Tab-separated table of C-alpha atoms in Angstrom:
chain	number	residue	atom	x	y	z
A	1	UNK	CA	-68.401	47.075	-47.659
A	2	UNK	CA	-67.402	44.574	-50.001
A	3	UNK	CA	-70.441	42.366	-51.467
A	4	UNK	CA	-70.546	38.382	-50.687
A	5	UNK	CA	-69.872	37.570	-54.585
A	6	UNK	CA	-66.965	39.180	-54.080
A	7	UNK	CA	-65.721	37.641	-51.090
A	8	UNK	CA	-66.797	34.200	-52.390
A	9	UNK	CA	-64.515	34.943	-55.715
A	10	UNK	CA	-61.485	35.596	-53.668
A	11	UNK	CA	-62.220	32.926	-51.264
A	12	UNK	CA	-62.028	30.301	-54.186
A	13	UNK	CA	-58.701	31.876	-54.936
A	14	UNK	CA	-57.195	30.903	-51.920
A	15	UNK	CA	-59.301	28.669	-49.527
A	16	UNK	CA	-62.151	30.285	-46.888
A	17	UNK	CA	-59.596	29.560	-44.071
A	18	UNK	CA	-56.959	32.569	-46.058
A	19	UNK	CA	-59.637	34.923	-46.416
A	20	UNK	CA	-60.609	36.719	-42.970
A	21	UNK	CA	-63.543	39.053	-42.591
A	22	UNK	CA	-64.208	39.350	-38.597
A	23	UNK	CA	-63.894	41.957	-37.165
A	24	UNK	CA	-61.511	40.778	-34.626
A	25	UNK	CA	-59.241	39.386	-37.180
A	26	UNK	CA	-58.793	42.626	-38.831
A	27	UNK	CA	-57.784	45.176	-36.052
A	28	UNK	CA	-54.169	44.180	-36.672
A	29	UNK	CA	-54.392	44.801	-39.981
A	30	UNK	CA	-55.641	48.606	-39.470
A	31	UNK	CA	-52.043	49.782	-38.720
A	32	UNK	CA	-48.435	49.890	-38.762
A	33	UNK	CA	-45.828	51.080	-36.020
A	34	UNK	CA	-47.041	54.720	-36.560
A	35	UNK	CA	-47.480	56.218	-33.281
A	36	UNK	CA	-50.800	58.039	-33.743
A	37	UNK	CA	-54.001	55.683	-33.493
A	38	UNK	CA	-56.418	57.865	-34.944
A	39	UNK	CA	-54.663	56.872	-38.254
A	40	UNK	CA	-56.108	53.548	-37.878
A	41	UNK	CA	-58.857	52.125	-40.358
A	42	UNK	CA	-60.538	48.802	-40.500
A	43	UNK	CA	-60.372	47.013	-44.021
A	44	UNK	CA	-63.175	44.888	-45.242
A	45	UNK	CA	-61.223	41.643	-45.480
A	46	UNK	CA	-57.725	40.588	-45.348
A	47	UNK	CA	-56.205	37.320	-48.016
A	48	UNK	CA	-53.105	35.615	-47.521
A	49	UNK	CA	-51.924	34.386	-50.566
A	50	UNK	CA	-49.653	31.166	-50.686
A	51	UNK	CA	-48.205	31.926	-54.077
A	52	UNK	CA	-47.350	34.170	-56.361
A	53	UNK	CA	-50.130	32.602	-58.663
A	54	UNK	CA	-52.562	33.168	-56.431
A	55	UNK	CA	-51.210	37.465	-56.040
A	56	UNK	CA	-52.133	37.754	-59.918
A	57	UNK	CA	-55.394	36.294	-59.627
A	58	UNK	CA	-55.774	38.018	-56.130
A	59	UNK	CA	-54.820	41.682	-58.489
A	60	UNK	CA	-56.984	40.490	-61.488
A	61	UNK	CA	-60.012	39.949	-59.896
A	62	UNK	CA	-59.756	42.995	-57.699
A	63	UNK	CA	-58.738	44.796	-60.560
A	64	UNK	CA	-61.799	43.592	-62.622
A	65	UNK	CA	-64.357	44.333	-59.356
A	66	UNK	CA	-62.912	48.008	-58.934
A	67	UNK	CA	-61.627	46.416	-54.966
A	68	UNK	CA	-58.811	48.465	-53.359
A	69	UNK	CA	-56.110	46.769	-52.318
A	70	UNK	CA	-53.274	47.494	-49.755
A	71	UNK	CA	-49.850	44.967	-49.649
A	72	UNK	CA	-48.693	44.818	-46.036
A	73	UNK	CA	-44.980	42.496	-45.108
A	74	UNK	CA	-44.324	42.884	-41.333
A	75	UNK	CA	-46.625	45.968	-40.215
A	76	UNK	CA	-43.359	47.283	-38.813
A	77	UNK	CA	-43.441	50.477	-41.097
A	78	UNK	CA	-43.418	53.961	-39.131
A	79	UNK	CA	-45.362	56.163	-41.483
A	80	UNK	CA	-48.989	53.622	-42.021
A	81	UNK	CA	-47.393	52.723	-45.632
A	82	UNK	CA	-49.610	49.604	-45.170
A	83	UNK	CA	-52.782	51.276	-43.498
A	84	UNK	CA	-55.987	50.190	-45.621
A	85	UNK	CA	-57.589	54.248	-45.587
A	86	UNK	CA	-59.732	53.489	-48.582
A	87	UNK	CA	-60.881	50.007	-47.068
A	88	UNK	CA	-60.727	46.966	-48.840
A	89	UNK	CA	-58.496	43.681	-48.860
A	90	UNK	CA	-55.042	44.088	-47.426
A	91	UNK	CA	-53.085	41.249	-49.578
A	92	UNK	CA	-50.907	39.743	-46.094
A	93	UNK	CA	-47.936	38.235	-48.052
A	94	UNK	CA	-46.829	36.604	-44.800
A	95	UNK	CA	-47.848	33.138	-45.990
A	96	UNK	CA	-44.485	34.048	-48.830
A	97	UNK	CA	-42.195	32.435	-46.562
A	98	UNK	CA	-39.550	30.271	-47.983
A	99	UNK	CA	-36.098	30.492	-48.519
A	100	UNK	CA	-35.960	29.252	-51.802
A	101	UNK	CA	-31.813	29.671	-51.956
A	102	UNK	CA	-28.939	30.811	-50.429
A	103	UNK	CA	-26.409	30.457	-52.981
A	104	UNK	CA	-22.716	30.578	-51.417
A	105	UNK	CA	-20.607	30.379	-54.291
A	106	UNK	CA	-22.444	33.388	-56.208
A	107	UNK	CA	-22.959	34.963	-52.916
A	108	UNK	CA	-26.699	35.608	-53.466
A	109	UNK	CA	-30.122	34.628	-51.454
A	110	UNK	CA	-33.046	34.499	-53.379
A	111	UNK	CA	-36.391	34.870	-50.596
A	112	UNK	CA	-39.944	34.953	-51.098
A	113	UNK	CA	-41.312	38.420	-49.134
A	114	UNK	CA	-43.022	37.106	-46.379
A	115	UNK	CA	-39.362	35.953	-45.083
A	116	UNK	CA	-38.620	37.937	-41.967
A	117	UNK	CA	-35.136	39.616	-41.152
A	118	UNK	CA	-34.304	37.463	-38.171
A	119	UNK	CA	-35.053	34.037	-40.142
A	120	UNK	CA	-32.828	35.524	-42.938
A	121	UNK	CA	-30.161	36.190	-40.446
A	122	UNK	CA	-30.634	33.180	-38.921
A	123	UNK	CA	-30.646	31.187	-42.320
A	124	UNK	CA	-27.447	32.930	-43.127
A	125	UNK	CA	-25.309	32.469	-39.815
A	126	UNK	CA	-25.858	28.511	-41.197
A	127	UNK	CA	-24.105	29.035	-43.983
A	128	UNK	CA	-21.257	31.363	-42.399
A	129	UNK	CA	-22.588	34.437	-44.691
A	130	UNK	CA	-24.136	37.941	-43.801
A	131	UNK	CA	-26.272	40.580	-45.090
A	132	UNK	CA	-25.241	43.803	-43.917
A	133	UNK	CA	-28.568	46.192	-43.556
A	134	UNK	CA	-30.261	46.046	-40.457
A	135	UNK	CA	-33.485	48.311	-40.414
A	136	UNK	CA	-34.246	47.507	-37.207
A	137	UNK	CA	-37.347	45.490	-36.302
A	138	UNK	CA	-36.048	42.193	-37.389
A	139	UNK	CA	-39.558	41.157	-37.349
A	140	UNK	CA	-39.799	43.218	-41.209
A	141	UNK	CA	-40.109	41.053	-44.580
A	142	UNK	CA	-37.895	41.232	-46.801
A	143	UNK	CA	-40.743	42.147	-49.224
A	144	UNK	CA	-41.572	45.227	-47.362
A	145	UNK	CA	-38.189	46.367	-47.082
A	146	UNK	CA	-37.964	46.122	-50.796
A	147	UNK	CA	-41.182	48.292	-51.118
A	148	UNK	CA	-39.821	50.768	-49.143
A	149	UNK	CA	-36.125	50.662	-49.665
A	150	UNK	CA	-35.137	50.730	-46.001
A	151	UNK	CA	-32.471	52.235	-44.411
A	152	UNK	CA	-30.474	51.622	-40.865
A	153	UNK	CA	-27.377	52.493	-38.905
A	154	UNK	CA	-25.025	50.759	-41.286
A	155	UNK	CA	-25.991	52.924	-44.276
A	156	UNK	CA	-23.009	54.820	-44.018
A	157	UNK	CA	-20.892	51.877	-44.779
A	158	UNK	CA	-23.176	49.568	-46.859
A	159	UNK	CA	-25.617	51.285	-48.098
A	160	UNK	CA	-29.619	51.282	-48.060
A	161	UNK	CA	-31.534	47.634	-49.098
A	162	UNK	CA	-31.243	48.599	-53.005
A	163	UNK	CA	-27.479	48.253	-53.092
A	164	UNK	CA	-28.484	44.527	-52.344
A	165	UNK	CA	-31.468	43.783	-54.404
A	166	UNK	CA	-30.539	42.353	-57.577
A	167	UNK	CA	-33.370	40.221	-58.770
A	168	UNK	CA	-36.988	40.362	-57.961
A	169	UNK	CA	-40.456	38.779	-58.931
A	170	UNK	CA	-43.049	41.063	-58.687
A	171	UNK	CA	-47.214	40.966	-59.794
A	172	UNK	CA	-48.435	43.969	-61.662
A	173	UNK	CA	-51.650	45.691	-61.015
A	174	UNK	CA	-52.821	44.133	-64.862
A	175	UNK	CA	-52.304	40.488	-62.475
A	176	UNK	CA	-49.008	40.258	-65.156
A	177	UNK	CA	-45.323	38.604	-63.593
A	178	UNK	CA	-42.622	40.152	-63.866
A	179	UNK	CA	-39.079	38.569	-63.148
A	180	UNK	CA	-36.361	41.486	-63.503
A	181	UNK	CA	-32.521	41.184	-62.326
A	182	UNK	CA	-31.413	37.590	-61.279
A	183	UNK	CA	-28.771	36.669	-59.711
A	184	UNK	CA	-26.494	38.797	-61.629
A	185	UNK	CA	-23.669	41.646	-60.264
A	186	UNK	CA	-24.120	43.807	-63.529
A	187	UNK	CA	-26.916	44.868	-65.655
A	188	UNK	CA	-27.591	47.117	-68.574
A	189	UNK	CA	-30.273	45.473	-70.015
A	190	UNK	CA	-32.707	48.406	-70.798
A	191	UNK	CA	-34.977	50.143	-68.653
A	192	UNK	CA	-33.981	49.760	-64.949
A	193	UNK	CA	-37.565	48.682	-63.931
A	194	UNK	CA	-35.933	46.862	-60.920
A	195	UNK	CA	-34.395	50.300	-59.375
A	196	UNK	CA	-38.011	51.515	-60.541
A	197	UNK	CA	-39.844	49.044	-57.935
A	198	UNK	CA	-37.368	49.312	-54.971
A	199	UNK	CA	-39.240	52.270	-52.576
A	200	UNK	CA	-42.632	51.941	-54.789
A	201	UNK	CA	-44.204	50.950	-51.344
A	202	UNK	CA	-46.879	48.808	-52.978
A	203	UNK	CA	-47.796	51.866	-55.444
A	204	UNK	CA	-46.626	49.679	-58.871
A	205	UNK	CA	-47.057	46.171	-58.066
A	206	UNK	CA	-46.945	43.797	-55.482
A	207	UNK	CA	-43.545	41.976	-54.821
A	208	UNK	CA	-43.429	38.355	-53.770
A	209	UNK	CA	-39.602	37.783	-54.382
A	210	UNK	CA	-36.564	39.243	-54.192
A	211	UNK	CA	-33.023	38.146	-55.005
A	212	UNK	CA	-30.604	39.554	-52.615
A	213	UNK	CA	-26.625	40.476	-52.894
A	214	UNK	CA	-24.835	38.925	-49.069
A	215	UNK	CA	-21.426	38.861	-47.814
A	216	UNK	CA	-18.579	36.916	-46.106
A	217	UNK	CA	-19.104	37.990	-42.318
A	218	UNK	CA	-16.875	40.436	-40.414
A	219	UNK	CA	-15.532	38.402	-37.629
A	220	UNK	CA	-14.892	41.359	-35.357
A	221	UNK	CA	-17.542	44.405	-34.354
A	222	UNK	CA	-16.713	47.139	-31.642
A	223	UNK	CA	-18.963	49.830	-30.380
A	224	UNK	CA	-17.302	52.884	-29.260
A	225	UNK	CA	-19.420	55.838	-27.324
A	226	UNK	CA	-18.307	59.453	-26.875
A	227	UNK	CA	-19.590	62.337	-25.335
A	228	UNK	CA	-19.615	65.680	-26.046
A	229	UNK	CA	-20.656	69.602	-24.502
A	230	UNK	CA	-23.168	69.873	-27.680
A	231	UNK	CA	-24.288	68.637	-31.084
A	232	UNK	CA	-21.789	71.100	-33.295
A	233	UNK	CA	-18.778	69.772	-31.399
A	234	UNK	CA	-19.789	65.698	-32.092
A	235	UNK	CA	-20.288	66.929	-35.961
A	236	UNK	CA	-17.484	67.983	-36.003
A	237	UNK	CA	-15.368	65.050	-35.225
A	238	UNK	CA	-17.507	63.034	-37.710
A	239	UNK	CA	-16.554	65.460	-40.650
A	240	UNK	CA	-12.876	64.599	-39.002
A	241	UNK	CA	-13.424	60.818	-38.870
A	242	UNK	CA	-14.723	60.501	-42.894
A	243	UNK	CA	-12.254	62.919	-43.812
A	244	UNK	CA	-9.485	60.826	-42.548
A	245	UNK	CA	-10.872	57.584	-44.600
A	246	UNK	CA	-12.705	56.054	-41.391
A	247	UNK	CA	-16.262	54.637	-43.001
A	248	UNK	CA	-17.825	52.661	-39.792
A	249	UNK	CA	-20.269	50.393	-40.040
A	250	UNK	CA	-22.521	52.715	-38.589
A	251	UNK	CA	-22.416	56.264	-36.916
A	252	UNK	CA	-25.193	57.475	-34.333
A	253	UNK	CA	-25.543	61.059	-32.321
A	254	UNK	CA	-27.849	60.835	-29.368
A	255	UNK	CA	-28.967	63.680	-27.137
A	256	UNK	CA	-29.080	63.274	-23.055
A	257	UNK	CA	-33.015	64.134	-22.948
A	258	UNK	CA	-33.805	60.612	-25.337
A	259	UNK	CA	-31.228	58.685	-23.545
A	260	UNK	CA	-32.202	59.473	-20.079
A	261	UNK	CA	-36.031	59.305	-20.950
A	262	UNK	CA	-35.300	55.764	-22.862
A	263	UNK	CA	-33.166	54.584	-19.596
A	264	UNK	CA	-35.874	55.346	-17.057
A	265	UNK	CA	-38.008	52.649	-19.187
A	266	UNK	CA	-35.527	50.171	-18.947
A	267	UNK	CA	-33.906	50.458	-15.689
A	268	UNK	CA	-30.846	50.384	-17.320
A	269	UNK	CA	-28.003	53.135	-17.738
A	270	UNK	CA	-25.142	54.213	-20.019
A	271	UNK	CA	-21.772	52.899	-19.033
A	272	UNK	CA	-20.817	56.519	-18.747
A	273	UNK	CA	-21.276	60.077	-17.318
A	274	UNK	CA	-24.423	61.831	-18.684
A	275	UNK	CA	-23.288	64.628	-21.105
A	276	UNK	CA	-25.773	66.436	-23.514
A	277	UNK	CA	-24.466	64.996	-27.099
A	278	UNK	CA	-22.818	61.547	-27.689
A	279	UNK	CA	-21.320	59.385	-31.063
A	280	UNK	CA	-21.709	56.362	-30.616
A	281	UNK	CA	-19.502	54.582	-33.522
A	282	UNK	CA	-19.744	50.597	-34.607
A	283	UNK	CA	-16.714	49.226	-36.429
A	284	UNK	CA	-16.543	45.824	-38.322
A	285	UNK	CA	-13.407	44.276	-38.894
A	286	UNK	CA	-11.703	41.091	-40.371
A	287	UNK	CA	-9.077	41.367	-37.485
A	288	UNK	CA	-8.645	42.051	-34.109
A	289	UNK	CA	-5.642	44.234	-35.038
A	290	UNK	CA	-7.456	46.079	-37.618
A	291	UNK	CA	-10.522	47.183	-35.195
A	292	UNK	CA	-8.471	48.208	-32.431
A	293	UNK	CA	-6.256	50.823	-34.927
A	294	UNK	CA	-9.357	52.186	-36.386
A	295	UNK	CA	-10.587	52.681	-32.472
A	296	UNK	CA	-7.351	54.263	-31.498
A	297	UNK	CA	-7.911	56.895	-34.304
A	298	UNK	CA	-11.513	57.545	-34.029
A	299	UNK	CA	-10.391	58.288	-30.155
A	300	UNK	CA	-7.290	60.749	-30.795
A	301	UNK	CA	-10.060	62.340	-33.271
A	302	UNK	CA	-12.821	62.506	-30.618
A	303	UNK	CA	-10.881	63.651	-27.826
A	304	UNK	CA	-8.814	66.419	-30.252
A	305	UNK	CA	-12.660	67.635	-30.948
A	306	UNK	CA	-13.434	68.631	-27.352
A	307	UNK	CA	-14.996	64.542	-26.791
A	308	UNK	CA	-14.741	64.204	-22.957
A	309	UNK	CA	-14.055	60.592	-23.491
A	310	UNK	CA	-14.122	57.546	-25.753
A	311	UNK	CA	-14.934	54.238	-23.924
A	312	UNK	CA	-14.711	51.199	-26.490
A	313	UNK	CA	-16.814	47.751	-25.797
A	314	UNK	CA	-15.556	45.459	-27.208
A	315	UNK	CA	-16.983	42.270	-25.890
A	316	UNK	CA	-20.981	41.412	-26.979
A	317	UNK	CA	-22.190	41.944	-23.172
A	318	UNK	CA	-20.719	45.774	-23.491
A	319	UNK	CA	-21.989	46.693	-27.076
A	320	UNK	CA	-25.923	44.878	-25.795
A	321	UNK	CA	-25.402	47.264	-23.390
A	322	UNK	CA	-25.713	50.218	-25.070
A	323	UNK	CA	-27.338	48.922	-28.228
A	324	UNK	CA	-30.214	47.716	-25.951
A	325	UNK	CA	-31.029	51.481	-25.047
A	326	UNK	CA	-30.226	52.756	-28.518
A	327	UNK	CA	-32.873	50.124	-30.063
A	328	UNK	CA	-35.434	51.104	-27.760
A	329	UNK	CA	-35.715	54.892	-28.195
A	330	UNK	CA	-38.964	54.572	-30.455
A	331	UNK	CA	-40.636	52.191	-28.188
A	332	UNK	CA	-39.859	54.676	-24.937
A	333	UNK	CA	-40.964	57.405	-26.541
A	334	UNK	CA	-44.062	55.993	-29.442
A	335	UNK	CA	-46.455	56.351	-26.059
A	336	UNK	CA	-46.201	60.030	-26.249
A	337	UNK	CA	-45.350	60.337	-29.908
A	338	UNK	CA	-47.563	62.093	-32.704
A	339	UNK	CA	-45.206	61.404	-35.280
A	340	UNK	CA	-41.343	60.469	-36.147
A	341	UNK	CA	-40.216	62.035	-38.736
A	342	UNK	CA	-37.279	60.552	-41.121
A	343	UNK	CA	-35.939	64.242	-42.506
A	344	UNK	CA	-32.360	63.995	-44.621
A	345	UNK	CA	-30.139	66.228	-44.872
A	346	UNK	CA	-26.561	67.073	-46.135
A	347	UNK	CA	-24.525	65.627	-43.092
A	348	UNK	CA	-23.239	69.165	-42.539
A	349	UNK	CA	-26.539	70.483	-41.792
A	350	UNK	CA	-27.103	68.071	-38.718
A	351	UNK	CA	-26.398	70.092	-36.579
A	352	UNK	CA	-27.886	73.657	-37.824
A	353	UNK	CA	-31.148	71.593	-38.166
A	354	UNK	CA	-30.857	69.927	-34.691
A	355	UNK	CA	-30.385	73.588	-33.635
A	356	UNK	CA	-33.439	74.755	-35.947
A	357	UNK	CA	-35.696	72.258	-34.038
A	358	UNK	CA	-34.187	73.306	-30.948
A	359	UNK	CA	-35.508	76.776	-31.600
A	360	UNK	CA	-38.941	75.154	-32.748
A	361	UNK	CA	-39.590	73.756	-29.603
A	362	UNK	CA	-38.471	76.355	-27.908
A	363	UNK	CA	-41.169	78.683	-29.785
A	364	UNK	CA	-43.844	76.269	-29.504
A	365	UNK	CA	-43.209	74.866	-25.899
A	366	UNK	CA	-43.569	71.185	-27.386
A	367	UNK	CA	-40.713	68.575	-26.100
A	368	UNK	CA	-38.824	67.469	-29.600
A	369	UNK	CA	-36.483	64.977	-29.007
A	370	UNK	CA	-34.098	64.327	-32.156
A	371	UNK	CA	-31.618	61.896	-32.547
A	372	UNK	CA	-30.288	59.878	-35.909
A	373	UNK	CA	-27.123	58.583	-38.184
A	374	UNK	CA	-24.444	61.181	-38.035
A	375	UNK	CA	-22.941	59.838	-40.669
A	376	UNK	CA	-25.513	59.986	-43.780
A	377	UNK	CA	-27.668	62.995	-42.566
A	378	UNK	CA	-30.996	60.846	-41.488
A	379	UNK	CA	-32.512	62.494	-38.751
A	380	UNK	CA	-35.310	61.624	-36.729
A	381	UNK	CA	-37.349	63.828	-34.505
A	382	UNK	CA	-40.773	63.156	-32.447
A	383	UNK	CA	-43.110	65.013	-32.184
A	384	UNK	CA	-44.549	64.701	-28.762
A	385	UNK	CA	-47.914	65.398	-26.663
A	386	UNK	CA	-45.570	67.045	-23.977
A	387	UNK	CA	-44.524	70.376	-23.279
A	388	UNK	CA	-41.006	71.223	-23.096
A	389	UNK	CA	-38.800	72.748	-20.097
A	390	UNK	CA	-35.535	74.543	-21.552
A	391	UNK	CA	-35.334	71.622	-23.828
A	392	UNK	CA	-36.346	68.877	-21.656
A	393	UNK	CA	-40.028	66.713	-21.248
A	394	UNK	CA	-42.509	68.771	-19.294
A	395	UNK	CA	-45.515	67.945	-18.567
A	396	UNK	CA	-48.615	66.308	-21.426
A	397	UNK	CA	-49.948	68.401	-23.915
A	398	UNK	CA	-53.584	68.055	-25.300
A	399	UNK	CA	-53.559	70.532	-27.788
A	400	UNK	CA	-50.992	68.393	-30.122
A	401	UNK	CA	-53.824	68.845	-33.040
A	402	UNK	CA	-53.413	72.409	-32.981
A	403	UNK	CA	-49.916	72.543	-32.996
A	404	UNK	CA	-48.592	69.291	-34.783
A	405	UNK	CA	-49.268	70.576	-38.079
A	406	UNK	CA	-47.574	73.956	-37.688
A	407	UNK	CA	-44.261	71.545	-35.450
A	408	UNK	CA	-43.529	69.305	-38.580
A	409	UNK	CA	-44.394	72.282	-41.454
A	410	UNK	CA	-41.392	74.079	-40.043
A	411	UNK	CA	-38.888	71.171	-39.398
A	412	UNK	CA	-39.635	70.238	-43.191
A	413	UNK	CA	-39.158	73.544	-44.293
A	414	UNK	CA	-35.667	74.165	-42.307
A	415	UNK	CA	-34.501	70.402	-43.917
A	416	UNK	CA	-36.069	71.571	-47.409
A	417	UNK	CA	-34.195	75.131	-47.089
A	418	UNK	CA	-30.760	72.745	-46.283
A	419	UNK	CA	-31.331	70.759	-49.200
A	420	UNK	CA	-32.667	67.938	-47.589
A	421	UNK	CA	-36.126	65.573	-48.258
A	422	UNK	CA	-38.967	64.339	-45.819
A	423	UNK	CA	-37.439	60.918	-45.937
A	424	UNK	CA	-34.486	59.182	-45.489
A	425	UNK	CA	-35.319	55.870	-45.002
A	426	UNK	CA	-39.222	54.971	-43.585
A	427	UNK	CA	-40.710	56.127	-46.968
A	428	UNK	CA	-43.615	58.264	-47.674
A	429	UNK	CA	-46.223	56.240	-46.219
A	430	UNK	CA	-49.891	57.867	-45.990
């Protein structure tokens, strides 16, 4: 427990009314999205700083007391990155909020890091501009996804959030500002301490701003789906795809098991026949003309790799469609879910590590279900509380301790024997 002094010091920092201490006001500050609630701890106060002033004195008197202290943006992490498991004062940057510029001729946005992703989007369809990554939760801060250099679908073609940072202000755990980057395209200045702060997750400092790179908007985006007899087949026609100079905005594979399971939730369905594997492509284009051509390709490359069709929306209704039951896979399944795991691996190796897990569950009689970006080699697998029938979801498990340990020690050592890491994109987390 932290002592009243203390609390009274902070308190004068930033007002009584930003300092929170009961116990109902802190639950939702125990946790992220991870899926497993005994991961959840309690801190002894939260603070919501207003300014960046206030984060240095925040960090200097914590500092100076010997008070831990955990940064949390959104909460929307997967792996408790912002989980307070020594206790103390979780710093809530939310109170960060402004867009302090969206500069159209130099093509940059500079945002304090409680901004979330939807008001950046938002703030940017204003001014007829757009920022390419797209995480997922749109609820994230921009701060957060700084911290942890996130990922998304439309890595393949864009890259992850540090291709777009180019500026940011961060506090250092002395209480000291630092302002590194700017609004700048090129930058040999020394010591890259920017690239060294993008994916610190909260480890080196505490960001409060970041200056990010955004784009003219593509006026056109198709989503095309395609199903396949197995995994090694759809792999194959994405080796095909990049090989013939198609980069798409982004490139899935989904397996039947996830989709059907994620459908039941919804009450919603595929607009096509159930098959075991599926791509399911997104183009961006600045014509109509162009999108279409690139479609008509990716589909004589599909079907010449044993696809057993191609269907293409292209209309918004059609691409919510399917997106809708693509986004939702991690809320069907988090009920059930130990842990998601973020393993990378050559793109190659998707499929002789989908087939390695395959064999995992098999061995263990746990339910695995494994989906992920075809195109960059992320690949996320659950590990479930369920039992597994010749692949499928059996029946609940509650013996997940025992074998959850053993589950993700082999699926990291079959990615670590392919050359691959633990993470792709959610970061290291606890």
């Amino acid at each position: 427990m932290i002592d009243r002094e203390i609390l009274s010091e902070l308190a004068a920092i930033v007002g009584e009314k930003n300092l929170l201490t009961a116990p109902d006001q802190l639950d939702d500050y125990s946790h992220d999205e991870f899926a497993l609630t005994e991961m959840r701890r309690i801190p002894d106060a939260v603070i919501r700083p207003a300014t960046t002033e206030q984060v240095a004195r925040i960090v200097r008197a914590a500092g100076r007391l010997g008070v831990p202290l955990v940064p949390r943006g959104g909460g929307t992490g997967l792996c408790g990155g912002c989980t307070p498991v020594s206790g103390g004062i979780v710093v809530d940057t939310s109170a960060l909020n402004s867009i302090i510029e969206i500069d159209a001729r130099n093509f940059m946005a500079v945002l304090q890091a409680g901004v979330t992703l939807a008001q950046f989007y938002q703030a940017l369809g204003k001014e007829n501009l757009f920022f390419p990554p797209h995480p997922g939760d749109e609820h994230a801060m921009v701060g957060g996804l700084a911290a942890t250099n996130a990922g998304g679908a439309r890595a393949v073609k864009y890259g992850t959030i540090r291709q777009f940072i180019h500026g940011m202000e961060v506090v250092l755990a002395d209480g000291n500002i630092l302002n590194l980057g700017g609004k700048i395209m090129k930058n040999s200045t020394g010591y890259n301490l920017l690239q060294l702060m993008i994916g610190s997750e909260g480890t080196l400092g505490i960001i409060t701003a970041v200056t990010l790179h955004v784009m003219p908007p593509r006026k056109f985006v198709w989503t095309l789906l395609a199903p396949y007899e197995d995994l090694a087949a759809a792999m194959n026609s994405v080796t095909k795809v990049l090989h013939a100079g198609i980069v798409p905005m982004a490139l899935e594979f989904l397996e039947e098991n996830v989709i059907r399971y994620t459908e039941d939730m919804l009450g919603k369905k595929l607009p096509c026949d159930p098959a075991p594997a599926y791509l399911m492509f997104t183009l961006d284009g600045s014509t109509e003309e162009e999108i279409e051509k690139t479609a008509e390709e990716i589909s004589e490359i599909c079907l010449a790799g044993r696809a057993r069709d191609v269907l293409a929306a292209d209309n918004p209704q059609k691409q919510a469609d399917i997106l809708t039951i693509r986004s939702q896979f991690y809320e069907a399944l988090k009920p059930k879910t130990v842990e998601i795991l973020d393993i990378v691996v050559p793109r190659d190796e998707i499929a002789g590590h989908a087939q390695a897990v395959a064999d995992i569950s098999a061995r263990h009689g746990v339910w695995l279900p494994t989906y992920g970006h075809a195109a960059d080699g992320n690949v996320h697998t659950h590990i479930m509380k369920m039992g597994a029938e010749k692949g499928a979801p059996g029946g609940p498990r509650d013996d997940w301790r025992d074998y959850y340990p053993r589950v993700r020690e082999e699926i990291h050592r079959d990615a670590r024997a392919r050359g691959g890491l633990i993470s792709g994109e959610h970061g290291i987390g606890l």
